[in-house]
Amino acid sequence: MKTSWRPARTAIAMALCATFAIGTAQAQTPAAQPAPTASMTVMPGDDFFAYANADWLAKTEIPADRSGWGAGAALAEETNDRIRKMIEAIAADTRHST
């Protein structure tokens, strides 16, 4: 029987061995427990939305004039502020040069 070397199989086997070794080493050495976060109070099987978003919801305040808020809305708000300031600066510069 001829055995052939396959890089993909070797890589997978090595990754699995490394994962097992790391997991075993971590199980043997007691480490300080991380501080519980809001997402740790809910199990993912009970309420996945709360589990995934609890920390963000606790830290983020939705503006009163908006129905929702996220990274895209924050980026759009910042971009609009920059454009407004740029237009005001250009308008102020043309008033002085005339």
XYZ file of C-alpha atoms in Angstrom:
98
model
C 0.000 0.000 0.000
C 1.425 3.325 -1.057
C 0.851 6.273 1.270
C 0.839 9.719 -0.252
C 1.538 12.937 1.561
C -1.272 15.446 1.345
C -0.508 18.979 2.601
C -4.125 19.794 3.366
C -4.583 16.726 5.560
C -1.320 17.443 7.345
C -2.321 21.057 7.993
C -5.714 20.026 9.355
C -4.163 17.358 11.580
C -1.606 19.822 12.949
C -4.275 22.442 13.592
C -6.413 19.935 15.464
C -3.451 18.788 17.550
C -2.526 22.386 18.388
C -6.116 23.198 19.335
C -6.290 20.145 21.586
C -2.933 20.974 23.200
C -3.947 24.580 23.849
C -7.329 23.538 25.234
C -5.716 20.981 27.526
C -3.117 23.478 28.767
C -5.791 26.065 29.477
C -7.902 23.531 31.352
C -4.956 22.595 33.581
C -3.909 26.140 34.505
C -6.498 28.076 36.471
C -6.927 31.573 35.097
C -8.742 34.577 36.443
C -12.323 34.658 35.267
C -13.240 37.638 33.082
C -15.672 40.142 34.494
C -19.207 39.167 33.503
C -20.682 41.260 30.721
C -24.300 41.828 29.858
C -24.163 39.143 27.155
C -22.972 36.557 29.697
C -26.199 36.822 31.677
C -28.282 35.438 28.797
C -27.728 32.035 27.245
C -27.502 32.037 23.423
C -30.200 29.385 23.155
C -32.656 31.433 25.222
C -32.377 34.815 23.452
C -29.638 35.073 20.820
C -30.356 38.749 20.042
C -29.804 39.725 23.683
C -26.751 37.453 23.891
C -25.121 38.971 20.796
C -26.122 42.618 21.301
C -26.422 43.161 25.062
C -23.048 44.905 25.469
C -23.637 47.218 22.485
C -27.161 48.063 23.644
C -25.882 48.847 27.147
C -23.139 51.194 25.853
C -24.962 52.912 22.973
C -27.587 55.597 23.314
C -29.977 56.015 20.381
C -30.546 59.738 19.682
C -34.051 60.946 20.547
C -34.761 62.102 16.988
C -33.903 58.675 15.475
C -35.731 55.369 15.456
C -32.464 53.416 15.225
C -28.716 53.904 15.405
C -25.723 51.988 14.182
C -22.273 52.291 12.669
C -23.675 53.326 9.269
C -25.823 56.060 10.768
C -22.907 57.335 12.859
C -20.688 57.416 9.771
C -23.346 59.255 7.757
C -23.799 61.790 10.570
C -20.040 62.404 10.804
C -19.742 62.749 7.014
C -22.609 65.242 6.882
C -20.987 67.317 9.651
C -17.675 67.374 7.779
C -19.353 68.422 4.524
C -21.299 71.174 6.321
C -18.106 72.499 7.946
C -16.261 72.379 4.621
C -19.023 74.345 2.855
C -19.136 76.909 5.674
C -15.342 77.309 5.516
C -15.428 77.829 1.742
C -18.282 80.327 2.069
C -16.420 82.230 4.792
C -13.225 82.280 2.695
C -14.966 83.696 -0.403
C -16.606 86.446 1.645
C -13.212 87.682 2.859
C -11.506 87.537 -0.540
C -14.138 89.667 -2.325
